[in-house]
Structure formats: structure tokens, C-alpha cells
Amino acid sequence: MSSNCHIPPYNILHEHPSPFNVQRSTLMVTGKQINVLVVDDEPAIREMIRFALGKSHMTVNCAASGKEALEKINEQPPDIILLDWMMPNMSGPELTRRLRKDAVMKHIPIIMLTARISEDDKVTGLNAGADDYIVKPFSPRELVARINAVLRRSDPGGDDGRISTGKISMDTVSRQVFLAEQPTHIGPTEYRLLEFFMTHENRAFSRVQLLDHVWGTNVFLEERTVDVHIRRLRKILGTAKLDHYIQTVRSHGYRFVAEDS
């Protein structure tokens, strides 16, 4: 059954003062209007998300099932997919795994929408290939912010190749790094590690995840390799007193948070 996203609104989004007061500066991360595909078997949820994102001047298409989503993606690939976890016939993680195996569709960013809040459930969604997850209920402002954050990560540096966070900036074209506006020499591995952290802020990653993302899944290295390069990167950041940006997450790994006191 095709979904047209024109269902009377039902408030499944988190109550928030002036919920649709979203700044327009967050709307055009990629320099063009963002095309979003919402995949959810609940008509009211599709309509509420469509209304919220429409207020932020995003173009929204909807699908009520994994099968319909695949048809719509083939017709017009979206910039990003908002995908419900629990759907009949084909769940969110199942559809994600299928998309990640397709040469054309595998690069489309996916945010999983879920009422599941356990760590195991979150890990399952991320391991399936989701770029992020958002737990219901959520505010329209949070949803728009998550969309923009994921799009920034999927296209780091944008047209000019520059990434900036806190007092660190990076030119991905010339591969230069600036700490507090001063050019800094950095080795190739530390560069890749810093680039990954800067495009994945405020998220904790295990050593195994960092090995996969920074070194690649076909490289077999010990987990302590990550610790060695973290120490080197912290030493480099320490020259500008920014080593606190890399936080150790006990019994897990590391997190990058660009906060200045």
C-alpha cells in the first residue's frame, strides 16, 4: 500500500516549547534542499515527521514498508533516510543491511527511529549500517539537528573541503590541520583518526570500532594500536592545550568532545 504522507497529524513527537521554531541556517547543509525519505508503517508518525521537516523546508517522501522504500529509492535516491526499527515483513535493521549491500544505495545515510533504548539494541542498529539513531519520543529540533549532523559526516568538509570544530580546523583538500588557527604537523594515521573524530563528535567508540573505521576492516591489528595513536594525537593537540578534546570512556574506548572551558 502506497503512502502519501497526508494523514491528520498525531502528536508522537516530544512536547517542546515552540516545537517548529527551527533556525533556517541549519537547513541547507549540503547547499541544496534536503530530500528525506521517511520509512514507517504508522501513518500518523509519517505525517508528523513530514510536517516537522516541512517546516524546516526539507522535501519529504514517505514509505509504509521496506518494499515500498526500495521502490522509491530506486526511483529517486534521497539524501537521507529516516527508518523505523519495527516494521512488518522487513524490519529497519534488515532493510539497512540490504541497502548497505547495494552498490548504488550503500552510501545513503540512515537514521534509525526507535523506541528501543537498550545498549544492545542501539549497537544492533549501528552494526547493521545505520549512521545514527534517535529514540522516540523526540523533538522536531532534535530530529533536524541529527539530520544535519549525519549529512555533515557523510560529506565532510562540503564544497571547500574544510572541517571545523572547537579550536581545530582541517582542510581535507590540502590535508592541513590548524590548532587554534596555527598550522600543525600531523602524521597520516593521526590525521585520519582526527578527521574521523571531528566528523563523529560526542559519540563513544570502542577500540575495535576505531580500528574498523580508521584503519579498515581488512587490516588485522591489536587493539592497543589505537591507544598508541591516541597518545600521539593527544600529544599533538596538547601543543595547543586541546588534548582534553579526546576523552577516555572507561571499559569502552574513546569519545571526541570539542568543549573549551
Short mmCIF file of N, CA, C and O in Angstrom, two decimals, residues 38-164:
data_model
loop_
_atom_site.label_atom_id
_atom_site.label_comp_id
_atom_site.label_asym_id
_atom_site.label_seq_id
_atom_site.Cartn_x
_atom_site.Cartn_y
_atom_site.Cartn_z
N VAL A 38 11.10 9.09 4.61
CA VAL A 38 10.65 8.59 5.91
C VAL A 38 10.02 7.21 5.70
O VAL A 38 9.06 7.07 4.93
N VAL A 39 10.55 6.20 6.38
CA VAL A 39 10.04 4.83 6.24
C VAL A 39 9.48 4.39 7.59
O VAL A 39 10.22 4.15 8.54
N ASP A 40 8.15 4.31 7.67
CA ASP A 40 7.49 3.94 8.93
C ASP A 40 6.11 3.40 8.59
O ASP A 40 5.42 3.94 7.73
N ASP A 41 5.70 2.32 9.25
CA ASP A 41 4.40 1.73 8.94
C ASP A 41 3.25 2.44 9.63
O ASP A 41 2.09 2.11 9.38
N GLU A 42 3.54 3.40 10.51
CA GLU A 42 2.50 4.15 11.20
C GLU A 42 2.20 5.45 10.45
O GLU A 42 3.04 6.35 10.39
N PRO A 43 0.99 5.60 9.87
CA PRO A 43 0.66 6.81 9.10
C PRO A 43 0.79 8.09 9.91
O PRO A 43 1.28 9.10 9.39
N ALA A 44 0.40 8.08 11.17
CA ALA A 44 0.45 9.28 11.98
C ALA A 44 1.89 9.75 12.20
O ALA A 44 2.18 10.94 12.21
N ILE A 45 2.79 8.79 12.38
CA ILE A 45 4.20 9.15 12.58
C ILE A 45 4.78 9.72 11.30
O ILE A 45 5.50 10.72 11.33
N ARG A 46 4.47 9.11 10.16
CA ARG A 46 4.96 9.65 8.89
C ARG A 46 4.49 11.08 8.70
O ARG A 46 5.26 11.95 8.29
N GLU A 47 3.22 11.33 8.98
CA GLU A 47 2.67 12.67 8.78
C GLU A 47 3.30 13.69 9.73
O GLU A 47 3.60 14.82 9.34
N MET A 48 3.51 13.29 10.97
CA MET A 48 4.07 14.23 11.94
C MET A 48 5.50 14.60 11.56
O MET A 48 5.89 15.77 11.65
N ILE A 49 6.29 13.62 11.14
CA ILE A 49 7.66 13.91 10.71
C ILE A 49 7.65 14.76 9.45
O ILE A 49 8.43 15.71 9.32
N ARG A 50 6.77 14.42 8.50
CA ARG A 50 6.67 15.22 7.28
C ARG A 50 6.36 16.66 7.60
O ARG A 50 6.96 17.59 7.05
N PHE A 51 5.43 16.88 8.53
CA PHE A 51 5.05 18.24 8.90
C PHE A 51 6.22 18.97 9.55
O PHE A 51 6.51 20.13 9.22
N ALA A 52 6.92 18.29 10.46
CA ALA A 52 8.05 18.92 11.17
C ALA A 52 9.17 19.29 10.21
O ALA A 52 9.71 20.40 10.26
N LEU A 53 9.53 18.36 9.31
CA LEU A 53 10.63 18.64 8.39
C LEU A 53 10.21 19.62 7.31
O LEU A 53 11.03 20.38 6.80
N GLY A 54 8.91 19.61 6.95
CA GLY A 54 8.41 20.60 6.01
C GLY A 54 8.55 22.01 6.55
O GLY A 54 8.84 22.96 5.80
N LYS A 55 8.39 22.16 7.85
CA LYS A 55 8.59 23.46 8.49
C LYS A 55 10.03 23.92 8.37
O LYS A 55 10.33 25.11 8.46
N SER A 56 10.94 22.97 8.20
CA SER A 56 12.36 23.28 8.03
C SER A 56 12.74 23.30 6.55
O SER A 56 13.92 23.24 6.21
N HIS A 57 11.73 23.34 5.68
CA HIS A 57 11.92 23.47 4.24
C HIS A 57 12.69 22.29 3.64
O HIS A 57 13.46 22.46 2.70
N MET A 58 12.48 21.12 4.20
CA MET A 58 13.03 19.91 3.60
C MET A 58 11.95 19.24 2.75
O MET A 58 10.76 19.33 3.06
N THR A 59 12.37 18.57 1.69
CA THR A 59 11.45 17.81 0.86
C THR A 59 11.31 16.41 1.45
O THR A 59 12.31 15.74 1.69
N VAL A 60 10.08 15.98 1.69
CA VAL A 60 9.85 14.70 2.39
C VAL A 60 9.00 13.77 1.55
O VAL A 60 7.91 14.14 1.09
N ASN A 61 9.50 12.56 1.33
CA ASN A 61 8.73 11.48 0.74
C ASN A 61 8.56 10.39 1.79
O ASN A 61 9.37 10.29 2.72
N CYS A 62 7.52 9.60 1.64
CA CYS A 62 7.22 8.60 2.66
C CYS A 62 7.03 7.21 2.06
O CYS A 62 6.60 7.07 0.91
N ALA A 63 7.34 6.22 2.86
CA ALA A 63 7.10 4.81 2.50
C ALA A 63 6.58 4.10 3.74
O ALA A 63 7.04 4.36 4.85
N ALA A 64 5.62 3.20 3.53
CA ALA A 64 4.99 2.49 4.65
C ALA A 64 5.61 1.13 4.92
O ALA A 64 5.24 0.47 5.88
N SER A 65 6.56 0.72 4.07
CA SER A 65 7.18 -0.60 4.24
C SER A 65 8.56 -0.61 3.61
O SER A 65 8.91 0.30 2.84
N GLY A 66 9.34 -1.64 3.92
CA GLY A 66 10.65 -1.77 3.32
C GLY A 66 10.56 -1.93 1.82
O GLY A 66 11.37 -1.37 1.07
N LYS A 67 9.58 -2.69 1.35
CA LYS A 67 9.40 -2.91 -0.09
C LYS A 67 9.12 -1.60 -0.81
O LYS A 67 9.71 -1.31 -1.85
N GLU A 68 8.20 -0.80 -0.25
CA GLU A 68 7.88 0.48 -0.87
C GLU A 68 9.09 1.42 -0.81
O GLU A 68 9.35 2.18 -1.75
N ALA A 69 9.86 1.35 0.27
CA ALA A 69 11.05 2.19 0.40
C ALA A 69 12.05 1.88 -0.72
O ALA A 69 12.61 2.79 -1.34
N LEU A 70 12.28 0.59 -0.98
CA LEU A 70 13.21 0.20 -2.04
C LEU A 70 12.75 0.72 -3.40
O LEU A 70 13.57 1.18 -4.21
N GLU A 71 11.44 0.67 -3.65
CA GLU A 71 10.90 1.18 -4.91
C GLU A 71 11.15 2.67 -5.04
O GLU A 71 11.57 3.16 -6.10
N LYS A 72 10.92 3.41 -3.95
CA LYS A 72 11.09 4.86 -4.01
C LYS A 72 12.56 5.25 -4.11
O LYS A 72 12.90 6.24 -4.77
N ILE A 73 13.42 4.50 -3.45
CA ILE A 73 14.86 4.80 -3.54
C ILE A 73 15.36 4.55 -4.96
O ILE A 73 16.19 5.31 -5.46
N ASN A 74 14.85 3.51 -5.61
CA ASN A 74 15.23 3.24 -7.00
C ASN A 74 14.76 4.34 -7.93
O ASN A 74 15.44 4.70 -8.89
N GLU A 75 13.57 4.89 -7.65
CA GLU A 75 13.02 5.96 -8.47
C GLU A 75 13.81 7.25 -8.28
O GLU A 75 14.15 7.94 -9.25
N GLN A 76 14.08 7.60 -7.03
CA GLN A 76 14.78 8.83 -6.70
C GLN A 76 15.54 8.66 -5.39
O GLN A 76 14.96 8.76 -4.31
N PRO A 77 16.84 8.43 -5.44
CA PRO A 77 17.61 8.25 -4.20
C PRO A 77 17.54 9.50 -3.33
O PRO A 77 17.78 10.61 -3.82
N PRO A 78 17.19 9.36 -2.06
CA PRO A 78 17.11 10.52 -1.17
C PRO A 78 18.49 10.92 -0.66
O PRO A 78 19.47 10.18 -0.83
N ASP A 79 18.56 12.08 -0.02
CA ASP A 79 19.80 12.50 0.62
C ASP A 79 20.01 11.76 1.94
O ASP A 79 21.15 11.54 2.36
N ILE A 80 18.90 11.37 2.57
CA ILE A 80 18.98 10.69 3.86
C ILE A 80 17.68 9.92 4.10
O ILE A 80 16.63 10.30 3.57
N ILE A 81 17.77 8.83 4.87
CA ILE A 81 16.60 8.00 5.17
C ILE A 81 16.36 7.99 6.67
O ILE A 81 17.29 7.77 7.45
N LEU A 82 15.10 8.24 7.08
CA LEU A 82 14.67 8.07 8.47
C LEU A 82 13.89 6.77 8.50
O LEU A 82 12.84 6.65 7.87
N LEU A 83 14.41 5.80 9.26
CA LEU A 83 13.90 4.43 9.15
C LEU A 83 13.44 3.90 10.51
O LEU A 83 14.23 3.84 11.45
N ASP A 84 12.18 3.48 10.56
CA ASP A 84 11.64 2.91 11.79
C ASP A 84 12.23 1.52 12.02
O ASP A 84 12.43 0.74 11.08
N TRP A 85 12.50 1.20 13.27
CA TRP A 85 13.09 -0.10 13.62
C TRP A 85 12.09 -1.23 13.39
O TRP A 85 12.38 -2.21 12.73
N MET A 86 10.88 -1.10 13.96
CA MET A 86 9.92 -2.21 13.96
C MET A 86 8.87 -2.01 12.87
O MET A 86 8.00 -1.16 12.98
N MET A 87 9.00 -2.80 11.81
CA MET A 87 8.01 -2.81 10.74
C MET A 87 7.74 -4.25 10.35
O MET A 87 8.62 -5.11 10.48
N PRO A 88 6.52 -4.56 9.89
CA PRO A 88 6.21 -5.93 9.49
C PRO A 88 6.95 -6.32 8.22
O PRO A 88 7.30 -5.47 7.40
N ASN A 89 7.21 -7.60 8.08
CA ASN A 89 7.84 -8.19 6.88
C ASN A 89 9.33 -7.88 6.75
O ASN A 89 10.13 -8.78 6.54
N MET A 90 9.70 -6.61 6.86
CA MET A 90 11.11 -6.24 6.76
C MET A 90 11.42 -5.17 7.80
O MET A 90 10.98 -4.03 7.68
N SER A 91 12.18 -5.53 8.83
CA SER A 91 12.47 -4.58 9.91
C SER A 91 13.47 -3.53 9.44
O SER A 91 14.10 -3.66 8.39
N GLY A 92 13.63 -2.49 10.27
CA GLY A 92 14.59 -1.44 9.95
C GLY A 92 16.01 -1.96 9.79
O GLY A 92 16.67 -1.67 8.77
N PRO A 93 16.52 -2.76 10.74
CA PRO A 93 17.87 -3.31 10.57
C PRO A 93 18.01 -4.19 9.32
O PRO A 93 19.03 -4.16 8.65
N GLU A 94 16.96 -4.96 8.99
CA GLU A 94 17.01 -5.80 7.79
C GLU A 94 17.12 -4.95 6.53
O GLU A 94 17.93 -5.25 5.63
N LEU A 95 16.30 -3.90 6.45
CA LEU A 95 16.35 -3.01 5.29
C LEU A 95 17.70 -2.32 5.21
O LEU A 95 18.27 -2.17 4.12
N THR A 96 18.24 -1.91 6.36
CA THR A 96 19.55 -1.25 6.38
C THR A 96 20.62 -2.16 5.82
O THR A 96 21.45 -1.75 4.99
N ARG A 97 20.64 -3.42 6.29
CA ARG A 97 21.64 -4.37 5.78
C ARG A 97 21.50 -4.57 4.28
O ARG A 97 22.51 -4.67 3.56
N ARG A 98 20.27 -4.60 3.80
CA ARG A 98 20.05 -4.79 2.36
C ARG A 98 20.56 -3.59 1.57
O ARG A 98 21.19 -3.75 0.52
N LEU A 99 20.31 -2.39 2.07
CA LEU A 99 20.77 -1.18 1.39
C LEU A 99 22.30 -1.11 1.37
O LEU A 99 22.91 -0.70 0.38
N ARG A 100 22.93 -1.52 2.47
CA ARG A 100 24.39 -1.43 2.57
C ARG A 100 25.09 -2.42 1.63
O ARG A 100 26.27 -2.27 1.35
N LYS A 101 24.36 -3.43 1.14
CA LYS A 101 24.95 -4.38 0.20
C LYS A 101 24.77 -3.95 -1.25
O LYS A 101 25.33 -4.57 -2.16
N ASP A 102 24.01 -2.89 -1.48
CA ASP A 102 23.73 -2.43 -2.84
C ASP A 102 24.75 -1.35 -3.24
O ASP A 102 24.95 -0.38 -2.51
N ALA A 103 25.37 -1.50 -4.40
CA ALA A 103 26.43 -0.58 -4.82
C ALA A 103 25.93 0.86 -4.96
O ALA A 103 26.66 1.81 -4.69
N VAL A 104 24.68 1.03 -5.38
CA VAL A 104 24.13 2.38 -5.58
C VAL A 104 23.62 2.98 -4.28
O VAL A 104 23.80 4.16 -4.01
N MET A 105 22.97 2.16 -3.46
CA MET A 105 22.29 2.67 -2.27
C MET A 105 23.15 2.70 -1.01
O MET A 105 22.77 3.30 -0.02
N LYS A 106 24.30 2.04 -1.02
CA LYS A 106 25.05 1.83 0.22
C LYS A 106 25.56 3.10 0.87
O LYS A 106 25.86 3.11 2.06
N HIS A 107 25.67 4.19 0.10
CA HIS A 107 26.22 5.42 0.66
C HIS A 107 25.14 6.36 1.22
O HIS A 107 25.48 7.42 1.75
N ILE A 108 23.87 6.00 1.09
CA ILE A 108 22.80 6.88 1.58
C ILE A 108 22.79 6.84 3.11
O ILE A 108 22.66 5.77 3.70
N PRO A 109 22.91 7.98 3.78
CA PRO A 109 22.89 8.00 5.26
C PRO A 109 21.54 7.53 5.79
O PRO A 109 20.49 7.82 5.20
N ILE A 110 21.57 6.82 6.91
CA ILE A 110 20.36 6.28 7.54
C ILE A 110 20.34 6.63 9.01
O ILE A 110 21.32 6.39 9.73
N ILE A 111 19.22 7.19 9.46
CA ILE A 111 18.98 7.40 10.90
C ILE A 111 17.86 6.46 11.31
O ILE A 111 16.77 6.49 10.73
N MET A 112 18.12 5.63 12.32
CA MET A 112 17.12 4.68 12.80
C MET A 112 16.23 5.37 13.84
O MET A 112 16.72 6.01 14.76
N LEU A 113 14.92 5.23 13.66
CA LEU A 113 13.94 5.74 14.63
C LEU A 113 13.48 4.57 15.48
O LEU A 113 13.00 3.57 14.94
N THR A 114 13.64 4.67 16.79
CA THR A 114 13.34 3.50 17.61
C THR A 114 12.84 3.87 19.00
O THR A 114 13.22 4.91 19.55
N ALA A 115 11.97 3.02 19.53
CA ALA A 115 11.54 3.16 20.92
C ALA A 115 12.41 2.29 21.81
O ALA A 115 12.26 2.29 23.03
N ARG A 116 13.33 1.52 21.21
CA ARG A 116 14.23 0.64 21.97
C ARG A 116 15.38 1.48 22.52
O ARG A 116 16.02 2.23 21.79
N ILE A 117 15.66 1.32 23.79
CA ILE A 117 16.66 2.18 24.42
C ILE A 117 17.83 1.40 25.03
O ILE A 117 18.75 2.00 25.58
N SER A 118 17.83 0.07 24.91
CA SER A 118 18.93 -0.69 25.49
C SER A 118 20.18 -0.53 24.63
O SER A 118 20.10 -0.29 23.42
N GLU A 119 21.34 -0.69 25.26
CA GLU A 119 22.60 -0.56 24.53
C GLU A 119 22.70 -1.61 23.43
O GLU A 119 23.18 -1.33 22.33
N ASP A 120 22.24 -2.84 23.72
CA ASP A 120 22.31 -3.91 22.72
C ASP A 120 21.51 -3.55 21.47
O ASP A 120 21.95 -3.82 20.34
N ASP A 121 20.33 -2.95 21.66
CA ASP A 121 19.51 -2.56 20.52
C ASP A 121 20.19 -1.47 19.68
O ASP A 121 20.18 -1.51 18.45
N LYS A 122 20.79 -0.50 20.38
CA LYS A 122 21.49 0.58 19.67
C LYS A 122 22.66 0.02 18.88
O LYS A 122 22.88 0.39 17.72
N VAL A 123 23.41 -0.88 19.50
CA VAL A 123 24.56 -1.48 18.82
C VAL A 123 24.11 -2.29 17.61
O VAL A 123 24.75 -2.27 16.55
N THR A 124 22.99 -3.01 17.75
CA THR A 124 22.46 -3.79 16.62
C THR A 124 22.15 -2.89 15.44
O THR A 124 22.50 -3.21 14.29
N GLY A 125 21.49 -1.77 15.69
CA GLY A 125 21.16 -0.83 14.61
C GLY A 125 22.40 -0.25 13.95
O GLY A 125 22.49 -0.18 12.72
N LEU A 126 23.39 0.14 14.76
CA LEU A 126 24.61 0.72 14.21
C LEU A 126 25.41 -0.32 13.45
O LEU A 126 25.97 -0.04 12.38
N ASN A 127 25.47 -1.53 13.98
CA ASN A 127 26.21 -2.60 13.30
C ASN A 127 25.55 -3.01 11.99
O ASN A 127 26.22 -3.51 11.08
N ALA A 128 24.23 -2.83 11.90
CA ALA A 128 23.54 -3.14 10.65
C ALA A 128 23.91 -2.15 9.55
O ALA A 128 23.74 -2.43 8.37
N GLY A 129 24.43 -0.98 9.97
CA GLY A 129 24.85 0.02 8.98
C GLY A 129 24.20 1.37 9.16
O GLY A 129 24.44 2.29 8.35
N ALA A 130 23.38 1.55 10.20
CA ALA A 130 22.77 2.86 10.45
C ALA A 130 23.85 3.86 10.85
O ALA A 130 24.83 3.52 11.51
N ASP A 131 23.69 5.11 10.43
CA ASP A 131 24.66 6.14 10.76
C ASP A 131 24.38 6.77 12.12
O ASP A 131 25.28 7.32 12.75
N ASP A 132 23.14 6.71 12.54
CA ASP A 132 22.78 7.28 13.84
C ASP A 132 21.42 6.70 14.22
O ASP A 132 20.77 6.01 13.43
N TYR A 133 21.00 6.97 15.45
CA TYR A 133 19.67 6.55 15.90
C TYR A 133 19.08 7.65 16.75
O TYR A 133 19.79 8.48 17.32
N ILE A 134 17.78 7.69 16.81
CA ILE A 134 17.09 8.67 17.64
C ILE A 134 15.95 7.94 18.34
O ILE A 134 15.21 7.18 17.70
N VAL A 135 15.84 8.13 19.64
CA VAL A 135 14.86 7.41 20.44
C VAL A 135 13.57 8.20 20.54
O VAL A 135 13.58 9.40 20.82
N LYS A 136 12.45 7.53 20.28
CA LYS A 136 11.13 8.14 20.43
C LYS A 136 10.76 8.23 21.91
O LYS A 136 11.07 7.30 22.67
N PRO A 137 10.08 9.31 22.32
CA PRO A 137 9.70 10.48 21.53
C PRO A 137 10.87 11.45 21.38
O PRO A 137 11.78 11.46 22.21
N PHE A 138 10.84 12.26 20.33
CA PHE A 138 11.90 13.22 20.10
C PHE A 138 11.28 14.52 19.63
O PHE A 138 10.16 14.56 19.12
N SER A 139 12.02 15.62 19.81
CA SER A 139 11.52 16.92 19.39
C SER A 139 11.88 17.18 17.93
O SER A 139 12.88 16.63 17.43
N PRO A 140 11.11 17.98 17.22
CA PRO A 140 11.47 18.34 15.84
C PRO A 140 12.85 18.97 15.74
O PRO A 140 13.59 18.71 14.80
N ARG A 141 13.22 19.78 16.71
CA ARG A 141 14.53 20.42 16.68
C ARG A 141 15.65 19.39 16.75
O ARG A 141 16.66 19.50 16.05
N GLU A 142 15.48 18.38 17.61
CA GLU A 142 16.50 17.34 17.71
C GLU A 142 16.59 16.56 16.41
O GLU A 142 17.69 16.23 15.94
N LEU A 143 15.44 16.26 15.80
CA LEU A 143 15.43 15.50 14.57
C LEU A 143 16.16 16.25 13.46
O LEU A 143 17.00 15.67 12.75
N VAL A 144 15.88 17.54 13.31
CA VAL A 144 16.55 18.34 12.28
C VAL A 144 18.05 18.42 12.56
O VAL A 144 18.87 18.30 11.65
N ALA A 145 18.42 18.59 13.83
CA ALA A 145 19.83 18.66 14.19
C ALA A 145 20.55 17.35 13.87
O ALA A 145 21.68 17.35 13.37
N ARG A 146 19.89 16.22 14.14
CA ARG A 146 20.50 14.91 13.84
C ARG A 146 20.69 14.73 12.34
O ARG A 146 21.70 14.20 11.88
N ILE A 147 19.68 15.13 11.56
CA ILE A 147 19.77 15.02 10.11
C ILE A 147 20.97 15.82 9.59
O ILE A 147 21.78 15.34 8.81
N ASN A 148 21.08 17.07 10.05
CA ASN A 148 22.18 17.92 9.60
C ASN A 148 23.53 17.36 10.02
O ASN A 148 24.50 17.41 9.26
N ALA A 149 23.60 16.81 11.24
CA ALA A 149 24.87 16.26 11.73
C ALA A 149 25.30 15.07 10.90
O ALA A 149 26.47 14.93 10.53
N VAL A 150 24.36 14.18 10.59
CA VAL A 150 24.68 12.99 9.79
C VAL A 150 25.10 13.39 8.37
O VAL A 150 26.05 12.83 7.81
N LEU A 151 24.43 14.39 7.79
CA LEU A 151 24.80 14.83 6.45
C LEU A 151 26.18 15.48 6.44
O LEU A 151 26.94 15.31 5.48
N ARG A 152 26.53 16.17 7.51
CA ARG A 152 27.88 16.75 7.59
C ARG A 152 28.92 15.64 7.64
O ARG A 152 29.97 15.73 7.01
N ARG A 153 28.62 14.57 8.39
CA ARG A 153 29.57 13.47 8.50
C ARG A 153 29.71 12.71 7.18
O ARG A 153 30.79 12.23 6.85
N SER A 154 28.60 12.58 6.44
CA SER A 154 28.65 11.81 5.20
C SER A 154 29.33 12.58 4.08
O SER A 154 29.77 12.00 3.09
N ASP A 155 29.42 13.93 4.23
CA ASP A 155 30.10 14.75 3.22
C ASP A 155 31.02 15.72 3.95
O ASP A 155 30.82 16.92 3.93
N PRO A 156 32.05 15.21 4.64
CA PRO A 156 32.90 16.07 5.46
C PRO A 156 33.58 17.15 4.65
O PRO A 156 34.14 16.89 3.60
N GLY A 157 33.53 18.36 5.15
CA GLY A 157 34.21 19.47 4.50
C GLY A 157 33.39 20.18 3.46
O GLY A 157 33.69 21.31 3.10
N GLY A 158 32.31 19.53 2.96
CA GLY A 158 31.46 20.20 1.99
C GLY A 158 32.24 20.55 0.72
O GLY A 158 33.21 19.90 0.34
N ASP A 159 31.82 21.63 0.06
CA ASP A 159 32.41 22.01 -1.22
C ASP A 159 33.85 22.51 -1.07
O ASP A 159 34.68 22.31 -1.96
N ASP A 160 34.17 23.20 0.04
CA ASP A 160 35.51 23.77 0.17
C ASP A 160 36.47 22.83 0.90
O ASP A 160 37.65 23.15 1.07
N GLY A 161 36.00 21.67 1.34
CA GLY A 161 36.88 20.70 1.95
C GLY A 161 37.31 21.03 3.36
O GLY A 161 38.26 20.41 3.87
N ARG A 162 36.65 21.97 4.02
CA ARG A 162 37.07 22.37 5.36
C ARG A 162 36.14 21.80 6.43
O ARG A 162 34.92 21.79 6.27
N ILE A 163 36.74 21.32 7.50
CA ILE A 163 36.01 20.84 8.67
C ILE A 163 36.50 21.65 9.86
O ILE A 163 37.70 21.83 10.05
N SER A 164 35.57 22.14 10.66
CA SER A 164 35.95 22.90 11.85
C SER A 164 35.11 22.47 13.04
O SER A 164 33.90 22.26 12.91
#
